[in-house]
Short mmCIF file of C-alpha atoms in Angstrom, two decimals:
data_model
loop_
_atom_site.label_atom_id
_atom_site.label_comp_id
_atom_site.label_asym_id
_atom_site.label_seq_id
_atom_site.Cartn_x
_atom_site.Cartn_y
_atom_site.Cartn_z
CA MET A 1 0.08 0.01 -0.02
CA PHE A 2 2.89 2.29 0.75
CA LEU A 3 4.38 1.93 -2.66
CA ASN A 4 1.17 2.73 -4.34
CA ILE A 5 0.89 5.94 -2.18
CA LEU A 6 4.35 6.87 -3.00
CA THR A 7 3.71 6.27 -6.77
CA TYR A 8 0.59 8.22 -6.75
CA GLU A 9 2.35 11.14 -4.74
CA PHE A 10 5.19 11.51 -7.29
CA LYS A 11 2.70 11.51 -10.15
CA LEU A 12 0.65 13.98 -8.51
CA LEU A 13 3.43 16.47 -7.72
CA SER A 14 5.30 16.03 -10.94
CA ARG A 15 2.13 16.66 -13.00
CA SER A 16 1.40 19.94 -10.81
CA LYS A 17 5.04 21.07 -11.35
CA TRP A 18 5.24 21.28 -7.40
CA LEU A 19 8.35 19.55 -7.20
CA LEU A 20 10.08 22.00 -9.69
CA ILE A 21 8.62 24.87 -8.30
CA LEU A 22 9.47 23.80 -4.74
CA PHE A 23 13.13 23.03 -5.51
CA PHE A 24 13.89 26.24 -7.32
CA THR A 25 12.11 28.35 -4.72
CA ILE A 26 14.04 26.86 -1.79
CA ALA A 27 17.21 26.91 -4.00
CA LEU A 28 16.51 30.70 -4.77
CA LEU A 29 15.94 31.66 -1.06
CA ILE A 30 18.94 29.62 0.41
CA GLY A 31 21.17 30.86 -2.56
CA PHE A 32 20.37 34.51 -2.06
CA ALA A 33 20.62 33.93 1.92
CA SER A 34 24.03 32.28 1.16
CA LEU A 35 25.15 35.43 -0.71
CA ASN A 36 24.35 37.71 2.12
CA GLY A 37 25.91 35.67 4.56
CA SER A 38 29.15 35.29 2.51
CA LYS A 39 29.06 39.09 2.00
CA ASN A 40 29.23 39.50 5.81
CA VAL A 41 32.00 37.04 6.40
CA ASP A 42 33.93 38.63 3.50
CA LYS A 43 33.55 42.16 4.93
CA ARG A 44 34.78 40.61 8.34
CA LEU A 45 37.73 39.18 6.93
CA ALA A 46 38.44 42.17 4.81
CA ASP A 47 38.40 44.23 8.12
CA ILE A 48 40.49 41.72 9.54
CA LYS A 49 43.09 42.08 7.00
CA GLU A 50 43.11 45.60 6.99
CA VAL A 51 43.73 45.87 10.71
CA GLU A 52 46.52 43.22 10.43
CA GLN A 53 48.36 45.28 7.86
CA GLU A 54 48.21 48.15 10.15
CA PHE A 55 49.50 46.04 12.82
CA PHE A 56 52.35 44.53 11.01
CA GLN A 57 53.40 48.05 9.57
CA LYS A 58 53.62 49.33 13.00
CA ASP A 59 55.43 46.41 14.26
CA SER A 60 57.85 46.86 11.23
CA ILE A 61 58.62 50.56 12.02
CA MET A 62 58.94 49.71 15.98
CA LEU A 63 61.45 46.94 15.01
CA GLY A 64 63.47 49.23 12.88
CA THR A 65 63.56 51.88 15.47
CA LEU A 66 64.72 49.43 18.01
CA LYS A 67 67.57 48.05 15.86
CA LYS A 68 68.77 51.41 15.28
CA ILE A 69 68.89 52.10 19.14
CA GLU A 70 70.65 48.86 19.66
CA ASN A 71 73.10 49.78 17.07
CA GLY A 72 73.63 53.27 18.61
CA GLU A 73 72.19 55.19 15.85
CA THR A 74 70.39 58.47 16.51
CA VAL A 75 66.40 58.25 16.50
CA ALA A 76 64.49 61.40 15.89
CA LEU A 77 61.70 60.64 18.35
CA PRO A 78 61.06 62.16 21.85
CA TYR A 79 61.82 59.98 24.85
CA TRP A 80 58.23 59.03 25.51
CA GLN A 81 57.90 57.59 21.89
CA LEU A 82 60.85 55.38 21.99
CA PRO A 83 60.21 51.75 21.75
CA SER A 84 62.79 50.87 24.03
CA GLN A 85 60.61 52.04 26.76
CA PRO A 86 58.19 49.03 27.95
CA MET A 87 55.27 51.34 28.42
CA THR A 88 55.60 52.86 24.97
CA VAL A 89 55.36 49.36 23.72
CA GLY A 90 52.38 48.49 25.81
CA ASN A 91 50.69 51.74 24.92
CA ARG A 92 51.62 52.69 21.30
CA TYR A 93 52.23 49.16 19.93
CA PRO A 94 49.59 46.95 21.33
CA ARG A 95 49.09 43.11 20.26
CA LEU A 96 46.31 42.25 18.17
CA ALA A 97 43.49 39.87 19.47
CA ILE A 98 41.38 38.39 16.34
CA MET A 99 38.50 36.33 16.27
CA HIS A 100 38.56 34.43 12.69
CA PRO A 101 35.13 33.35 11.25
CA GLU A 102 34.49 29.46 11.13
CA THR A 103 33.86 27.46 8.05
CA LEU A 104 30.15 27.83 8.52
CA SER A 105 29.94 31.31 9.77
CA PHE A 106 27.88 32.58 6.65
CA ILE A 107 24.99 30.17 7.77
CA ALA A 108 23.94 32.56 10.66
CA THR A 109 24.94 36.22 11.22
CA GLY A 110 23.95 35.87 14.95
CA GLN A 111 25.48 38.51 17.23
CA SER A 112 28.51 39.22 14.70
CA ASP A 113 26.83 42.37 13.39
CA MET A 114 26.79 43.71 17.12
CA TYR A 115 30.37 42.79 18.24
CA SER A 116 33.98 43.62 17.21
CA HIS A 117 36.00 40.53 15.77
CA PHE A 118 39.37 42.30 17.07
CA ILE A 119 40.69 44.10 20.05
CA SER A 120 44.14 45.64 20.84
CA PRO A 121 44.24 45.73 24.41
CA LYS A 122 46.63 48.45 25.70
CA VAL A 123 48.58 48.61 29.08
CA TYR A 124 46.67 51.72 29.80
CA GLY A 125 42.99 51.87 30.36
CA ASN A 126 40.34 49.89 31.97
CA ASN A 127 41.17 46.45 30.32
CA PHE A 128 39.43 44.48 32.78
CA ALA A 129 36.30 46.02 31.49
CA LEU A 130 36.85 43.84 28.36
CA ASP A 131 34.79 41.20 30.39
CA TYR A 132 31.91 43.48 30.24
CA SER A 133 29.42 43.56 27.29
CA GLU A 134 26.44 45.66 26.52
CA MET A 135 23.36 44.02 27.80
CA ILE A 136 21.61 42.63 24.90
CA ASN A 137 18.41 40.31 25.49
CA PRO A 138 19.36 36.67 24.18
CA VAL A 139 16.31 36.83 21.54
CA GLN A 140 16.63 40.37 20.69
CA LEU A 141 18.24 39.58 17.18
CA LEU A 142 15.99 36.88 16.47
CA PHE A 143 14.47 39.05 13.70
CA GLY A 144 17.71 39.77 12.03
CA ASN A 145 19.41 39.25 8.78
CA PHE A 146 18.34 37.67 5.79
CA ASP A 147 20.74 34.73 6.21
CA ILE A 148 20.21 31.00 5.92
CA ALA A 149 19.26 30.81 9.41
CA PHE A 150 16.38 33.10 8.68
CA VAL A 151 15.25 31.13 5.56
CA LEU A 152 15.41 27.92 7.64
CA ILE A 153 13.29 29.31 10.55
CA TYR A 154 11.05 31.76 9.18
CA ILE A 155 10.60 30.89 5.56
CA ILE A 156 10.66 26.88 5.23
CA PRO A 157 7.90 26.55 7.56
CA LEU A 158 5.62 28.66 5.48
CA LEU A 159 6.69 26.56 2.48
CA ILE A 160 5.88 23.35 4.30
CA ILE A 161 2.41 24.90 5.34
CA ALA A 162 1.75 25.64 1.74
CA PHE A 163 3.10 21.85 0.66
CA THR A 164 0.81 20.27 3.21
CA TYR A 165 -2.20 22.22 4.33
CA ASN A 166 -4.83 20.51 2.18
CA VAL A 167 -3.36 17.04 1.77
CA LEU A 168 -6.66 15.39 3.29
CA SER A 169 -9.29 17.95 2.60
CA LYS A 170 -8.30 18.08 -1.20
CA GLU A 171 -9.44 14.65 -1.25
CA LYS A 172 -12.74 15.43 0.33
CA GLU A 173 -13.19 18.78 -1.78
CA LEU A 174 -12.39 16.65 -5.12
CA GLY A 175 -14.99 13.86 -4.06
CA THR A 176 -12.20 10.99 -4.10
CA LEU A 177 -12.04 10.39 -0.54
CA PRO A 178 -14.87 7.89 -0.42
CA LEU A 179 -12.84 5.79 -2.91
CA LEU A 180 -10.48 5.31 -0.25
CA ALA A 181 -12.75 3.32 2.05
CA SER A 182 -12.55 0.47 -0.31
CA GLN A 183 -8.68 0.31 0.42
CA PRO A 184 -7.60 -1.77 3.72
CA ILE A 185 -6.08 1.49 5.39
CA SER A 186 -7.45 3.92 7.62
CA THR A 187 -7.52 7.35 7.31
CA HIS A 188 -4.81 8.08 10.15
CA TRP A 189 -2.44 5.62 8.25
CA TRP A 190 -3.02 7.03 4.89
CA LEU A 191 -2.40 10.50 5.71
CA LEU A 192 0.45 9.82 7.88
CA GLN A 193 2.24 7.91 4.86
CA LYS A 194 1.48 10.73 2.61
CA MET A 195 2.76 13.39 5.15
CA ILE A 196 6.11 11.00 5.56
CA ILE A 197 6.55 10.88 1.70
CA ARG A 198 6.15 14.63 1.48
CA PHE A 199 8.54 14.99 4.40
CA ILE A 200 11.04 13.06 2.73
CA ILE A 201 10.70 15.05 -0.44
CA PHE A 202 10.84 18.33 0.98
CA THR A 203 13.53 17.71 3.30
CA THR A 204 15.77 16.08 0.46
CA LEU A 205 15.22 19.15 -1.64
CA THR A 206 16.08 21.61 1.12
CA ILE A 207 19.46 19.48 2.18
CA LEU A 208 20.23 19.47 -1.70
CA ALA A 209 19.93 23.26 -1.93
CA LEU A 210 21.80 23.85 1.15
CA ILE A 211 24.66 21.67 0.21
CA LEU A 212 24.63 23.42 -3.34
CA ALA A 213 24.95 26.77 -1.42
CA ILE A 214 27.89 25.46 0.64
CA THR A 215 29.77 24.21 -2.08
CA VAL A 216 29.31 27.39 -3.97
CA PHE A 217 29.97 29.98 -1.12
CA SER A 218 32.11 28.09 1.31
CA LEU A 219 33.62 24.86 -0.12
CA GLU A 220 35.76 24.76 3.25
CA GLY A 221 32.32 24.03 5.06
CA LEU A 222 32.09 20.61 3.31
CA THR A 223 35.33 19.51 5.04
CA ASN A 224 33.69 20.09 8.72
CA VAL A 225 31.69 16.77 8.51
CA ASN A 226 30.61 16.79 12.17
CA GLY A 227 29.23 20.20 11.94
CA LEU A 228 27.57 19.65 8.52
CA LEU A 229 26.02 16.39 9.56
CA GLY A 230 24.70 18.05 12.75
CA LEU A 231 23.22 20.95 10.73
CA LEU A 232 21.52 18.48 8.31
CA LEU A 233 19.99 16.57 11.08
CA LEU A 234 19.00 19.70 12.75
CA ILE A 235 17.08 20.80 9.48
CA THR A 236 15.49 17.50 9.38
CA SER A 237 14.15 17.68 12.88
CA TYR A 238 12.72 21.26 12.37
CA ASN A 239 11.09 20.21 9.18
CA PHE A 240 9.59 17.19 10.91
CA PHE A 241 8.27 19.41 13.85
CA TRP A 242 6.28 21.24 11.25
CA PHE A 243 4.91 18.49 9.28
CA ALA A 244 3.81 16.88 12.39
CA ILE A 245 1.86 20.10 12.95
CA ALA A 246 0.28 20.13 9.55
CA TYR A 247 -0.57 16.18 10.09
CA ILE A 248 -2.41 17.08 13.13
CA VAL A 249 -4.18 20.19 11.69
CA ASN A 250 -5.08 17.98 8.70
CA ILE A 251 -6.54 15.22 10.42
CA LYS A 252 -8.38 17.39 13.23
CA ILE A 253 -9.89 20.12 11.04
CA ASN A 254 -10.11 18.64 7.48
CA ASP A 255 -10.97 22.00 5.75
CA SER A 256 -8.60 23.76 3.49
CA SER A 257 -9.21 27.35 4.36
CA LYS A 258 -9.46 26.48 8.08
CA ASN A 259 -6.34 24.32 7.62
CA ALA A 260 -4.38 27.21 6.13
CA LEU A 261 -5.49 29.65 8.89
CA THR A 262 -4.75 27.36 11.74
CA LEU A 263 -1.37 26.67 10.46
CA ILE A 264 -0.39 30.18 9.88
CA GLY A 265 -1.66 30.79 13.60
CA PHE A 266 0.65 28.06 14.79
CA TRP A 267 3.54 29.58 12.77
CA LEU A 268 2.74 33.12 14.29
CA LEU A 269 2.58 31.72 17.52
CA LEU A 270 5.74 29.62 17.55
CA VAL A 271 7.82 31.63 15.46
CA LEU A 272 6.90 35.32 16.37
CA VAL A 273 4.86 35.52 19.48
CA ILE A 274 6.51 33.20 22.05
CA PRO A 275 10.01 34.71 21.35
CA ALA A 276 8.80 38.17 21.65
CA THR A 277 6.87 37.37 24.88
CA ILE A 278 10.14 35.64 26.29
CA ASN A 279 11.88 38.85 25.25
CA GLN A 280 9.23 41.08 27.11
CA ILE A 281 9.24 38.90 30.18
CA GLY A 282 13.09 39.00 30.32
CA ASN A 283 13.00 42.77 30.02
CA THR A 284 10.54 43.04 32.87
CA LEU A 285 12.01 40.49 35.31
CA TYR A 286 15.65 41.41 34.68
CA PRO A 287 15.72 45.02 33.27
CA THR A 288 18.67 45.97 31.13
CA PRO A 289 21.41 47.79 33.65
CA SER A 290 22.50 51.41 32.71
CA ARG A 291 25.59 51.39 30.98
CA LEU A 292 26.04 55.11 31.89
CA LYS A 293 25.46 54.33 35.41
CA MET A 294 28.25 51.63 35.52
CA ILE A 295 30.66 54.30 33.72
CA ASN A 296 29.66 56.78 36.55
CA GLU A 297 30.36 54.51 39.24
CA ILE A 298 33.75 53.34 37.85
CA ARG A 299 34.77 57.27 37.39
CA PHE A 300 33.91 57.60 41.15
CA ILE A 301 36.05 54.62 42.38
CA LYS A 302 38.96 56.30 40.08
CA LYS A 303 38.62 59.53 41.80
CA GLU A 304 38.71 57.71 45.22
CA ASN A 305 41.99 55.86 44.21
CA GLU A 306 43.62 59.08 43.13
CA GLU A 307 42.97 60.55 46.46
CA GLN A 308 44.58 57.48 48.15
CA GLN A 309 47.49 57.06 45.83
CA ASN A 310 50.19 57.14 48.36
CA GLU A 311 48.66 54.49 50.71
CA ILE A 312 47.85 52.37 47.44
CA MET A 313 51.58 52.67 46.30
CA ASP A 314 52.66 51.55 49.77
CA ALA A 315 50.27 48.38 49.97
CA TYR A 316 51.48 47.62 46.24
CA LEU A 317 55.25 47.69 47.14
CA ARG A 318 54.64 45.66 50.36
CA ASN A 319 53.11 42.96 48.33
CA HIS A 320 55.78 43.25 45.64
CA PRO A 321 59.07 43.75 47.42
CA GLU A 322 60.93 42.55 44.28
CA LEU A 323 59.74 45.43 42.40
CA ALA A 324 60.98 48.07 44.83
CA GLN A 325 64.65 47.43 44.60
CA GLY A 326 65.60 49.89 47.37
CA ARG A 327 64.06 52.66 45.65
CA GLU A 328 62.16 55.36 47.38
CA LYS A 329 58.61 55.87 46.79
CA GLU A 330 59.20 59.43 45.34
CA GLN A 331 61.37 57.79 42.53
CA PHE A 332 57.93 56.43 41.05
CA GLY A 333 56.40 58.12 38.26
CA PHE A 334 53.16 58.06 36.60
CA TRP A 335 53.21 54.41 35.23
CA HIS A 336 54.24 53.13 38.65
CA ASN A 337 51.40 54.53 40.36
CA TYR A 338 49.09 53.68 37.57
CA PHE A 339 49.83 50.06 37.78
CA ALA A 340 49.73 50.05 41.54
CA SER A 341 46.30 51.56 41.69
CA GLU A 342 44.90 49.36 38.93
CA LYS A 343 44.81 46.26 40.88
CA VAL A 344 42.85 48.09 43.42
CA MET A 345 40.55 49.28 40.85
CA GLU A 346 39.97 46.20 39.30
CA GLU A 347 39.00 44.44 42.90
CA LYS A 348 36.62 47.52 43.69
CA THR A 349 34.78 47.25 40.40
CA LYS A 350 34.52 43.38 40.25
CA PRO A 351 31.37 43.26 42.14
CA LEU A 352 29.88 46.07 39.85
CA LEU A 353 30.87 44.04 36.82
CA LEU A 354 29.54 40.66 38.39
CA ALA A 355 26.17 42.31 38.96
CA TYR A 356 25.71 43.13 35.32
CA ASP A 357 27.12 39.70 34.33
CA MET A 358 24.36 38.13 36.56
CA GLN A 359 21.69 39.68 35.01
CA LEU A 360 22.74 38.57 31.69
CA LYS A 361 22.84 35.18 32.86
CA LYS A 362 19.47 35.44 34.38
CA GLN A 363 18.19 36.59 30.85
CA GLN A 364 20.18 33.45 29.24
CA GLY A 365 18.77 31.47 32.02
CA LEU A 366 15.05 32.58 31.27
CA LEU A 367 15.68 31.73 27.62
CA MET A 368 16.94 28.37 28.38
CA THR A 369 13.80 27.49 30.57
CA PHE A 370 11.17 28.47 28.09
CA LYS A 371 13.07 27.69 25.00
CA PHE A 372 11.32 24.16 24.60
CA LEU A 373 8.02 26.21 24.00
CA SER A 374 9.24 27.28 20.54
CA PRO A 375 11.33 24.91 18.39
CA ALA A 376 12.27 28.19 16.60
CA ILE A 377 14.36 29.38 19.41
CA VAL A 378 15.96 26.08 19.77
CA MET A 379 16.74 26.27 16.16
CA GLN A 380 18.12 29.90 16.41
CA GLN A 381 20.41 28.88 19.23
CA ALA A 382 21.89 25.84 17.36
CA LEU A 383 22.42 27.58 14.09
CA ASN A 384 24.21 30.55 15.83
CA LYS A 385 26.38 28.04 17.81
CA VAL A 386 27.13 26.07 14.41
CA SER A 387 28.34 29.39 12.80
CA ALA A 388 30.37 30.47 15.93
CA SER A 389 28.19 33.63 15.89
CA SER A 390 26.46 33.19 19.37
CA GLU A 391 26.42 35.87 22.12
CA LEU A 392 28.27 33.12 24.22
CA HIS A 393 30.86 33.04 21.74
CA TYR A 394 31.57 36.84 21.56
CA ASN A 395 31.46 36.83 25.55
CA ASP A 396 34.16 34.12 25.50
CA PHE A 397 36.04 35.94 22.89
CA LYS A 398 36.27 38.81 25.47
CA LYS A 399 37.30 36.82 28.31
CA GLN A 400 40.03 35.34 26.40
CA VAL A 401 41.12 38.92 25.46
CA PHE A 402 40.80 39.93 29.14
CA GLU A 403 43.05 36.92 29.99
CA PHE A 404 45.58 37.83 27.32
CA SER A 405 45.67 41.31 28.27
CA LYS A 406 46.67 40.39 31.73
CA GLN A 407 49.51 38.19 30.57
CA TRP A 408 50.58 41.08 28.35
CA ARG A 409 50.67 43.63 31.14
CA ASN A 410 52.53 41.04 33.34
CA TYR A 411 55.35 40.88 30.94
CA LEU A 412 55.98 44.60 30.88
CA THR A 413 55.16 45.67 34.22
CA PRO A 414 58.39 44.27 35.83
CA MET A 415 60.44 45.89 33.02
CA LEU A 416 59.16 49.18 34.15
CA PHE A 417 59.77 48.66 37.76
CA LYS A 418 63.16 47.23 37.06
CA GLU A 419 64.08 50.12 34.62
CA GLN A 420 64.84 47.34 31.87
CA MET A 421 64.92 48.55 28.15
CA PHE A 422 62.70 46.86 25.66
CA THR A 423 64.73 45.29 22.91
CA VAL A 424 64.36 43.08 19.71
CA LYS A 425 64.61 40.16 21.94
CA ASN A 426 61.84 41.01 24.22
CA TYR A 427 59.71 41.67 21.08
CA ASN A 428 60.23 38.10 19.88
CA GLU A 429 59.37 36.89 23.57
CA LEU A 430 56.03 38.88 23.58
CA PRO A 431 53.07 36.76 24.16
CA ALA A 432 50.71 36.49 21.23
CA PHE A 433 47.07 35.95 21.16
CA MET A 434 45.50 32.97 19.91
CA TYR A 435 41.65 32.60 19.74
CA GLU A 436 40.11 29.14 20.92
CA ASN A 437 36.57 28.37 20.16
CA ARG A 438 35.64 26.96 23.81
CA ILE A 439 31.81 26.87 23.29
CA LYS A 440 30.47 23.34 23.28
CA ASN A 441 28.43 22.95 20.02
CA ASP A 442 25.35 21.00 21.35
CA ILE A 443 23.63 20.82 18.15
CA TRP A 444 23.01 17.01 18.51
CA VAL A 445 21.13 17.80 21.66
CA ASN A 446 19.00 20.62 20.14
CA THR A 447 18.28 18.23 17.33
CA LEU A 448 17.19 15.72 19.96
CA ILE A 449 14.99 18.26 21.63
CA ILE A 450 13.28 19.19 18.49
CA PHE A 451 12.43 15.47 17.69
CA MET A 452 11.15 15.19 21.30
CA ILE A 453 9.03 18.11 21.19
CA SER A 454 7.49 16.83 17.87
CA GLY A 455 6.92 13.40 19.26
CA LEU A 456 5.28 14.70 22.40
CA VAL A 457 2.90 16.86 20.09
CA LEU A 458 2.01 13.76 18.00
CA LEU A 459 1.18 11.80 21.15
CA SER A 460 -0.51 14.36 22.99
CA THR A 461 -3.05 15.11 20.02
CA THR A 462 -3.45 11.64 18.15
CA SER A 463 -5.73 9.34 19.71
CA LYS A 464 -5.90 5.38 19.34
CA ARG A 465 -9.39 5.40 18.05
CA LEU A 466 -8.45 8.05 15.19
CA GLY A 467 -6.54 5.46 13.69
CA ASN A 468 -9.62 3.36 13.27
CA LYS A 469 -11.65 5.99 11.56
CA SER A 470 -12.84 5.28 8.13
CA CYS A 471 -12.20 7.44 5.36
CA LEU A 472 -15.97 7.90 4.85
CA LEU A 473 -16.18 9.45 8.21
CA TYR A 474 -14.31 12.53 6.42
CA THR A 475 -16.67 12.86 3.78
CA SER A 476 -19.11 15.07 5.52
CA PRO A 477 -18.71 18.68 6.35
CA SER A 478 -16.99 19.40 9.45
#
């Protein structure tokens, strides 16, 4: 019986040009989205290349000047601009921390248009604030760029609705439904088999279009086997959810116009209303802290430290006697006082920054709690992680820069207190930043979650007696 239904479906879809129209529509949407995503990645790479060229040019000038100084040649620069001074290197020639895009970054823009992909931490400034990020609600950018994630989350469900809304009701409206009563199969299983066939066809076309787009716009993405396989299974699970919804609506309502309206209603609820509601709840329960207020509080703490500069320097030298070297406190200048007070500044502002970070974690926790209400949220989170453009990735990047800035300072600070000159040898020993993607890609878990949500929806709305209903019961108006 299944083979008969399969043959009938292929003939029906082929004659109506549905397969051709469907494939070209999906391919066009994914192709255009891939082009947009690829342009975003290309712009990101171009910005990185530009800043790298500037960095290497400045380093080349610095090395040339250092060699002249070491060779005893005259350098036409004021004392405070000489690269032989450690603090000049730390302030005028900072290292470059870069977050390069992943092979599948064009899939989802995510938060990449909100954050910088490169930072140059200097020895001067509140570098501990690198750990702080502007408070952005986790789903605030859910309605963002026209990328592949947008197509998969928003547009593909609409195509599924157009492909499935009248599978059963069309048979009734054409008067062919009574003919099915003579077949040894119930309406439940007949409709289920047709939905499975259409699900396989639709998902296959979507996957083919996606693989074609990856081949054209990011051939390296095909080498990421684990990520690509997880992405394809994620798409399969999301499509399965919407086919499950369409199956339930078809068998419960069985009227083409009502089916279409009901499915559109589900789309609005699951893709738009629920994420927006969670967004509003998050803003209400955990309001966005004021960045201006935080800056003012930091300035107030800084002013307090300036008034207590002598006490702070005394405490610093007691904790680091190896840096004093028998020198009097009056011999220390601006940079010595700055580094002595910076640690105190960091300790005093730490509770303030933790409070802001706690608000962000509460918002993210709220999203994690209610994300099961909408597979669209689960899908968006998973795609952002696959493309390494989630807020978690950028927050972790900033933390890695913060850790590197401490390492960078700890290398130069002892040279300042010991009055050591910066040389070419020191340049070759400078710590270099290397970004590491430390965020766990739980795409398999998200795929399982969507499949489980789909299964629960089917089990909760499909009764055992429904499978025993004859096709003749659907011939009368609802």
